[in-house]
Amino acid sequence: MRKNLSIYIHIPFCVKKCVYCDFLSFGADDPQINRSGAVRKAYVQSICRELLSYKSISKDYIVRTIFIGGGTPSILLPGEIMNILATLRSIFKVDEAAEITIEVNPGTLTAIKAAEYLDAGINRMSIGLQSAHNDELAMLGRIHTYEQFLASYQTAREAGFRNINIDLISAIPGQTLHSYLDTLERVLKCRPEHISSYSLIVEDGTPLAEDTELLAKLPDEETDREMYEATRKVLEMSGYKRYEISNYAKPGYECRHNIVYWTMDEYIGLGIGAASFFNGRRYSNTLDMKQYIRTMEDVFDKRSADEIYQSQALDTIRHIDETVDVDTLMEEYVIFGLRMTRGISAADFYDRFGHSLYDVYGDVIRSYVASGHMKDEKGMVFLTRKGIDVSNRILVDFLHDENK
Ligand code: SF4
């Protein structure tokens, strides 16, 4: 029987870098990107080559979810996404009911692209709005306005997308609880199937971290907390269910791809910086664009796709994480799993690791059940609302001592 597989495809190009962004992405003015688009074209070809390198094992798998993320995948030219997905389908069997998502940024989506995505089998779109207020978007260094978002949203709906996520950020410099609530209200008027809202994190090395003026405008901790609580109240009142700490969906529209990460099922990541958890190994690709493209060219010049997989020639661009032992996997399984409101299954834990969840984590689970932060019902262990509100503190207690 074929095993389930998910595939992530990283498209690291953006129009311009946002001030808070520490994702692996390049603005058009980045010296690593040339104006003729040669790097973009070579990158798309390299993704297709990387896909080919899995040809010899693909018959054992069926692809249940695909996520094209970035970066800004919608920056690719018409035909390029189609090319990648056609290559993928020529190698892997893709389930007819597969969830196939593309991330899109307002200002980069056209009706032609939206139609192409649907033709290529993409059935879910994730749009990065972040805020419905143009002054807040400007603070974040976003390239688009709220009005451009509305136009992109309409383009997606008119093209026929029936499963749309809208990404939001709270605790933006200059944002107030009032303006955040207004953003939520405007988003709800669009009636998307899924909404994600993450609190802004100031990452070292980003322009935001160096900008004292912007930093001075960050909402205080209490306002941040109020925004977080408002998200749950407002969205739950409007028929969205929180299924993960920061993710809300109408019934049946939970993001299946993200659930694969949180349940630690197998996935392959393609492109620079992409991580994989596949065949018992955890590895991530080089962050270096030139090395990635050059290696894909060299390797494919000399070998067939079968030889490439078997010789593991691509290991030169892959960092294999050798530290993954069963203790680490159990820890990650619990920490990712408890992010979801459904929690973790004691039976699944035993099937995977051959240990009882209670033998490994009994003390910590019992103490949080006693304090009302966790529940254990019908074989599922999960955080209560009280527990979710302080989840960071609780999850640390599931780390083995040396990692605390
Ligand atoms: S659009 Fe997304 S990936 Fe691109 S720079 Fe902005 S935050 Fe980063």
Coordinates of C-alpha atoms and ligand atoms in Angstrom, one line a residue:
M1 CA 0.0 0.0 0.0
R2 CA 1.3 3.5 -0.8
K3 CA 2.3 5.6 2.1
N4 CA 1.0 9.2 2.6
L5 CA 3.4 12.0 1.7
S6 CA 3.2 15.8 1.7
I7 CA 5.4 18.1 -0.4
Y8 CA 6.5 21.7 0.4
I9 CA 7.9 23.8 -2.5
H10 CA 9.8 27.0 -1.5
I11 CA 9.7 30.0 -3.8
P12 CA 12.1 32.5 -2.2
F13 CA 11.4 35.6 -4.4
C14 CA 9.5 38.7 -3.2
V15 CA 8.9 42.1 -4.7
K16 CA 10.6 43.8 -1.8
K17 CA 11.7 42.6 1.6
C18 CA 9.3 43.4 4.5
V19 CA 11.0 45.0 7.5
Y20 CA 10.1 42.2 9.9
C21 CA 10.9 39.3 7.6
D22 CA 13.4 36.7 8.5
F23 CA 12.1 34.1 6.1
L24 CA 14.5 32.9 3.4
S25 CA 13.4 35.2 0.6
F26 CA 15.0 37.8 -1.7
G27 CA 13.6 41.2 -2.8
A28 CA 14.0 42.1 -6.5
D29 CA 16.8 44.4 -5.5
D30 CA 18.9 41.7 -3.8
P31 CA 22.3 41.2 -5.5
Q32 CA 21.6 37.4 -5.7
I33 CA 18.7 38.1 -8.1
N34 CA 19.2 39.4 -11.6
R35 CA 16.8 41.6 -13.5
S36 CA 16.6 39.4 -16.5
G37 CA 14.9 36.7 -14.4
A38 CA 17.6 34.2 -15.2
V39 CA 17.9 33.2 -11.6
R40 CA 14.2 32.7 -11.3
K41 CA 14.1 30.5 -14.4
A42 CA 17.1 28.4 -13.3
Y43 CA 15.5 28.0 -9.8
V44 CA 12.2 26.7 -11.3
Q45 CA 14.2 24.2 -13.3
S46 CA 16.2 23.2 -10.3
I47 CA 13.0 22.5 -8.3
C48 CA 11.9 20.2 -11.2
R49 CA 15.3 18.5 -11.1
E50 CA 15.0 18.0 -7.3
L51 CA 11.6 16.5 -7.9
L52 CA 13.1 14.1 -10.4
S53 CA 15.7 13.0 -7.9
Y54 CA 12.9 11.3 -6.0
K55 CA 11.7 9.3 -9.0
S56 CA 13.1 5.9 -7.9
I57 CA 11.1 5.9 -4.7
S58 CA 8.0 7.8 -5.7
K59 CA 6.0 4.7 -6.6
D60 CA 5.7 3.8 -2.8
Y61 CA 3.9 7.1 -2.0
I62 CA 0.7 9.0 -2.6
V63 CA 0.8 12.8 -2.2
R64 CA -2.0 14.0 0.0
T65 CA -1.0 17.7 0.4
I66 CA 1.2 20.1 -1.5
F67 CA 2.1 23.6 -0.2
I68 CA 3.8 26.2 -2.5
G69 CA 5.1 28.8 -0.1
G70 CA 7.7 31.5 0.2
G71 CA 8.6 34.1 -0.3
T72 CA 5.9 35.1 -2.8
P73 CA 5.0 32.2 -5.1
S74 CA 2.6 34.4 -7.0
I75 CA 5.6 36.4 -8.3
L76 CA 6.4 33.5 -10.7
L77 CA 5.4 34.1 -14.3
P78 CA 2.3 32.3 -15.7
G79 CA 3.4 28.8 -16.7
E80 CA 6.1 28.4 -14.1
I81 CA 3.8 27.0 -11.4
M82 CA 2.1 24.8 -14.0
N83 CA 5.5 23.5 -15.0
I84 CA 6.5 22.6 -11.4
L85 CA 3.2 20.8 -10.7
A86 CA 3.2 19.0 -14.0
T87 CA 6.7 17.7 -13.2
L88 CA 5.5 16.7 -9.7
R89 CA 2.5 14.8 -11.2
S90 CA 4.8 13.1 -13.7
I91 CA 6.8 11.6 -10.8
F92 CA 4.4 11.2 -7.9
K93 CA 0.9 9.9 -7.8
V94 CA -1.2 12.8 -6.4
D95 CA -4.4 11.9 -4.6
E96 CA -7.5 13.3 -6.5
A97 CA -8.7 14.9 -3.2
A98 CA -5.2 16.3 -2.4
E99 CA -5.1 19.7 -0.7
I100 CA -2.9 21.9 -2.9
T101 CA -2.2 25.4 -1.5
I102 CA -0.4 28.4 -3.0
E103 CA 0.7 31.5 -1.0
V104 CA -0.1 34.7 -2.7
N105 CA 0.6 38.3 -1.9
P106 CA -1.8 41.1 -2.9
G107 CA -0.5 43.1 -5.8
T108 CA 1.1 40.1 -7.5
L109 CA -2.0 38.1 -8.4
T110 CA -3.7 38.4 -11.8
A111 CA -6.8 36.7 -13.2
I112 CA -4.5 34.8 -15.6
K113 CA -2.4 33.5 -12.8
A114 CA -5.5 32.5 -10.7
A115 CA -6.9 30.6 -13.6
E116 CA -3.6 28.9 -14.2
Y117 CA -3.4 27.8 -10.6
L118 CA -6.9 26.2 -10.8
D119 CA -5.9 24.5 -14.0
A120 CA -2.8 23.1 -12.3
G121 CA -5.1 21.6 -9.6
I122 CA -4.4 24.2 -6.9
N123 CA -7.5 24.3 -4.7
R124 CA -6.5 26.5 -1.7
M125 CA -5.1 30.0 -1.7
S126 CA -3.4 31.7 1.3
I127 CA -3.3 35.4 1.0
G128 CA -1.0 37.5 3.1
L129 CA -3.0 40.6 4.2
Q130 CA -1.5 41.1 7.7
S131 CA -3.6 44.3 8.4
A132 CA -6.6 46.1 6.8
H133 CA -5.0 49.5 7.7
N134 CA -2.6 51.0 5.2
D135 CA -0.6 52.9 7.8
E136 CA 0.1 49.6 9.6
L137 CA 1.0 47.9 6.3
A138 CA 3.4 50.7 5.6
M139 CA 5.0 50.2 9.0
L140 CA 5.6 46.5 8.1
G141 CA 7.1 47.5 4.8
R142 CA 4.4 45.5 2.9
I143 CA 4.2 46.3 -0.8
H144 CA 0.4 46.4 -1.0
T145 CA -2.6 48.3 0.3
Y146 CA -5.8 47.0 1.8
E147 CA -7.6 47.9 -1.4
Q148 CA -5.1 45.8 -3.4
F149 CA -5.9 42.9 -1.1
L150 CA -9.6 43.3 -1.7
A151 CA -8.9 43.2 -5.5
S152 CA -6.8 40.0 -5.2
Y153 CA -9.4 38.4 -3.0
Q154 CA -12.1 39.1 -5.5
T155 CA -9.9 37.9 -8.3
A156 CA -9.4 34.6 -6.4
R157 CA -13.1 34.2 -5.7
E158 CA -14.1 35.1 -9.3
A159 CA -11.6 32.6 -10.7
G160 CA -13.3 29.9 -8.6
F161 CA -11.2 29.5 -5.4
R162 CA -13.5 28.0 -2.7
N163 CA -10.9 27.6 0.1
I164 CA -9.0 30.8 1.0
N165 CA -6.9 31.6 4.0
I166 CA -6.1 35.1 5.1
D167 CA -3.0 35.7 7.1
L168 CA -3.0 38.4 9.8
I169 CA -0.4 39.9 12.2
S170 CA -1.2 41.4 15.5
A171 CA 0.9 43.7 17.7
I172 CA 2.2 45.7 14.7
P173 CA 3.9 49.0 15.4
G174 CA 1.3 51.7 15.8
Q175 CA -1.6 49.2 16.0
T176 CA -4.2 49.6 18.7
L177 CA -6.8 47.1 19.9
H178 CA -9.4 49.2 18.1
S179 CA -7.6 49.1 14.8
Y180 CA -6.9 45.3 15.2
L181 CA -10.6 44.7 15.9
D182 CA -11.5 46.7 12.8
T183 CA -9.1 44.5 10.7
L184 CA -10.8 41.4 12.0
E185 CA -14.2 42.8 11.2
R186 CA -13.2 43.7 7.6
V187 CA -11.7 40.3 7.1
L188 CA -14.8 38.6 8.4
K189 CA -16.8 40.5 5.8
C190 CA -14.8 38.6 3.2
R191 CA -15.9 35.3 4.7
P192 CA -12.7 33.4 4.1
E193 CA -12.7 29.7 5.0
H194 CA -9.5 30.0 7.2
I195 CA -7.8 32.8 9.2
S196 CA -4.3 32.7 10.7
S197 CA -3.3 35.4 13.2
Y198 CA 0.2 35.5 14.6
S199 CA 1.6 38.1 17.0
L200 CA 4.5 40.0 15.5
I201 CA 7.9 38.7 16.6
V202 CA 10.9 41.1 16.3
E203 CA 13.6 38.8 14.9
D204 CA 17.3 39.7 15.3
G205 CA 19.0 40.9 12.1
T206 CA 15.8 42.3 10.5
P207 CA 15.5 46.1 9.8
L208 CA 12.7 46.2 12.3
A209 CA 15.1 45.1 15.1
E210 CA 17.3 48.0 14.3
D211 CA 14.6 50.7 13.9
T212 CA 14.2 52.3 17.3
E213 CA 11.4 54.6 16.1
L214 CA 9.3 51.6 14.9
L215 CA 10.2 49.6 18.0
A216 CA 8.9 52.4 20.2
K217 CA 5.5 52.1 18.5
L218 CA 5.1 48.4 19.3
P219 CA 1.9 47.8 21.4
D220 CA 2.7 46.9 25.0
E221 CA 2.4 43.4 26.3
E222 CA -1.1 43.9 27.8
T223 CA -2.4 45.2 24.4
D224 CA -0.8 42.2 22.7
R225 CA -2.6 39.9 25.1
E226 CA -5.9 41.7 24.5
M227 CA -5.5 41.3 20.8
Y228 CA -4.8 37.6 21.2
E229 CA -7.9 37.1 23.3
A230 CA -10.0 39.2 21.0
T231 CA -9.0 37.0 18.1
R232 CA -10.4 33.9 19.7
K233 CA -13.6 35.6 20.9
V234 CA -14.4 37.4 17.7
L235 CA -13.6 34.5 15.4
E236 CA -15.3 31.8 17.5
M237 CA -18.5 34.0 17.6
S238 CA -18.3 34.2 13.8
G239 CA -18.3 30.4 13.3
Y240 CA -14.6 29.8 13.1
K241 CA -13.1 27.0 15.3
R242 CA -9.6 27.4 16.7
Y243 CA -7.8 24.2 15.8
E244 CA -4.3 25.3 16.6
I245 CA -3.0 28.1 18.8
S246 CA -3.0 30.7 16.0
N247 CA -5.2 29.1 13.3
Y248 CA -8.9 29.2 12.8
A249 CA -11.1 27.5 10.3
K250 CA -14.7 27.0 9.3
P251 CA -15.6 23.3 9.9
G252 CA -13.8 21.0 7.4
Y253 CA -11.4 23.7 6.3
E254 CA -8.4 23.1 8.7
C255 CA -5.2 23.2 6.7
R256 CA -4.3 19.6 6.2
H257 CA -0.7 20.4 5.1
N258 CA 0.1 22.2 8.4
I259 CA -1.5 19.3 10.4
V260 CA 1.1 17.0 8.7
Y261 CA 3.9 19.1 10.3
W262 CA 2.1 19.1 13.7
T263 CA 1.5 15.3 13.6
M264 CA 5.0 14.6 12.3
D265 CA 4.0 12.7 9.3
E266 CA 6.3 12.4 6.3
Y267 CA 7.0 15.4 4.1
I268 CA 9.6 16.4 1.5
G269 CA 10.7 20.0 1.1
L270 CA 12.0 21.3 -2.2
G271 CA 14.0 24.4 -2.9
I272 CA 16.6 26.3 -0.9
G273 CA 16.2 26.1 2.9
A274 CA 13.4 23.6 2.6
A275 CA 13.2 21.0 5.4
S276 CA 12.2 17.3 4.9
F277 CA 11.2 14.6 7.3
F278 CA 11.4 11.6 5.1
N279 CA 12.4 7.9 5.2
G280 CA 13.5 8.2 8.9
R281 CA 15.8 11.1 8.1
R282 CA 15.4 14.8 8.8
Y283 CA 17.3 17.1 6.5
S284 CA 17.2 20.6 5.1
N285 CA 18.5 22.1 1.9
T286 CA 21.3 24.6 1.5
L287 CA 20.4 28.3 2.0
D288 CA 22.7 29.2 -0.8
M289 CA 20.9 29.9 -4.1
K290 CA 24.0 29.6 -6.3
Q291 CA 25.1 26.3 -4.7
Y292 CA 21.6 24.9 -5.1
I293 CA 21.2 25.7 -8.8
R294 CA 24.8 24.7 -9.6
T295 CA 24.5 21.4 -7.8
M296 CA 21.2 20.5 -9.5
E297 CA 22.9 21.3 -12.9
D298 CA 26.1 19.3 -12.2
V299 CA 24.3 16.3 -10.7
F300 CA 21.8 16.0 -13.5
D301 CA 24.5 16.5 -16.2
K302 CA 26.2 13.4 -15.0
R303 CA 23.6 10.9 -13.8
S304 CA 20.2 9.6 -14.3
A305 CA 17.4 10.4 -11.8
D306 CA 17.6 6.8 -10.3
E307 CA 21.4 7.1 -9.8
I308 CA 21.0 10.4 -8.2
Y309 CA 18.7 9.2 -5.5
Q310 CA 20.6 6.0 -4.8
S311 CA 24.0 7.7 -4.8
Q312 CA 22.7 10.4 -2.5
A313 CA 24.6 12.8 -4.7
L314 CA 22.4 15.6 -3.5
D315 CA 23.6 15.3 0.0
T316 CA 26.2 18.0 -0.8
I317 CA 23.3 20.5 -0.7
R318 CA 21.5 18.8 2.2
H319 CA 22.2 19.2 5.9
I320 CA 21.2 15.9 7.5
D321 CA 20.2 16.3 11.1
E322 CA 22.0 13.3 12.8
T323 CA 20.8 14.3 16.3
V324 CA 17.3 13.0 15.8
D325 CA 16.9 10.2 18.3
V326 CA 13.7 8.7 19.7
D327 CA 13.8 11.1 22.7
T328 CA 13.9 14.1 20.4
L329 CA 11.1 12.7 18.2
M330 CA 8.9 12.0 21.3
E331 CA 9.5 15.5 22.5
E332 CA 8.7 17.1 19.2
Y333 CA 5.6 14.9 18.7
V334 CA 4.2 16.2 22.0
I335 CA 5.2 19.8 21.6
F336 CA 3.8 20.1 18.0
G337 CA 0.8 18.0 18.8
L338 CA -0.3 20.0 21.8
R339 CA -0.4 23.2 19.6
M340 CA -3.5 21.6 18.1
T341 CA -6.7 21.9 20.1
R342 CA -7.4 18.2 19.5
G343 CA -4.1 17.4 21.2
I344 CA -2.3 14.1 21.0
S345 CA -3.4 10.5 21.0
A346 CA -1.9 8.2 23.6
A347 CA -2.5 5.2 21.2
D348 CA -0.7 6.9 18.3
F349 CA 2.2 7.8 20.6
Y350 CA 2.5 4.1 21.6
D351 CA 2.3 2.9 17.9
R352 CA 5.0 5.3 16.9
F353 CA 7.5 5.0 19.7
G354 CA 6.7 1.8 21.5
H355 CA 6.4 3.6 24.8
S356 CA 3.4 4.6 26.8
L357 CA 2.7 8.4 26.8
Y358 CA 2.2 8.2 30.5
D359 CA 5.4 6.3 31.2
V360 CA 7.3 9.1 29.5
Y361 CA 5.3 12.2 30.4
G362 CA 2.9 11.0 33.2
D363 CA 4.1 13.3 35.9
V364 CA 3.9 16.5 33.9
I365 CA 0.5 15.6 32.3
R366 CA -1.0 14.7 35.7
S367 CA 0.1 17.9 37.2
Y368 CA -1.3 20.0 34.4
V369 CA -4.6 18.0 34.4
A370 CA -4.8 18.7 38.2
S371 CA -4.3 22.5 37.6
G372 CA -6.9 22.6 34.9
H373 CA -4.4 23.4 32.1
M374 CA -4.8 20.0 30.4
K375 CA -7.4 17.4 29.9
D376 CA -7.2 13.7 29.2
E377 CA -10.4 12.4 27.5
K378 CA -11.1 9.3 25.5
G379 CA -7.4 8.7 24.9
M380 CA -6.6 12.2 23.7
V381 CA -4.5 14.6 25.8
F382 CA -5.0 18.3 25.0
L383 CA -4.5 21.8 26.4
T384 CA -7.6 23.5 27.8
R385 CA -8.3 27.1 27.0
K386 CA -6.5 28.1 30.2
G387 CA -3.6 25.9 29.1
I388 CA -3.5 27.3 25.5
D389 CA -3.2 30.9 27.0
V390 CA 0.1 29.9 28.7
S391 CA 1.1 27.2 26.2
N392 CA 4.7 28.5 25.9
R393 CA 5.3 27.9 29.5
I394 CA 3.7 24.5 29.6
L395 CA 5.3 23.1 26.5
V396 CA 8.8 23.8 27.9
D397 CA 8.0 21.2 30.6
F398 CA 7.8 18.5 28.0
L399 CA 11.4 19.0 27.0
H400 CA 13.9 16.5 28.3
D401 CA 16.0 18.1 31.0
E402 CA 19.1 18.8 28.8
N403 CA 17.0 20.8 26.3
K404 CA 15.3 23.1 28.9
Ligands
SF4_1 S1 6.2 39.0 1.5 FE1 6.5 37.5 3.2 S2 8.4 36.3 2.6 FE2 8.3 38.2 1.4 S3 9.5 39.7 2.5 FE3 7.4 40.0 3.1 S4 7.1 38.7 4.9 FE4 9.0 38.1 3.9

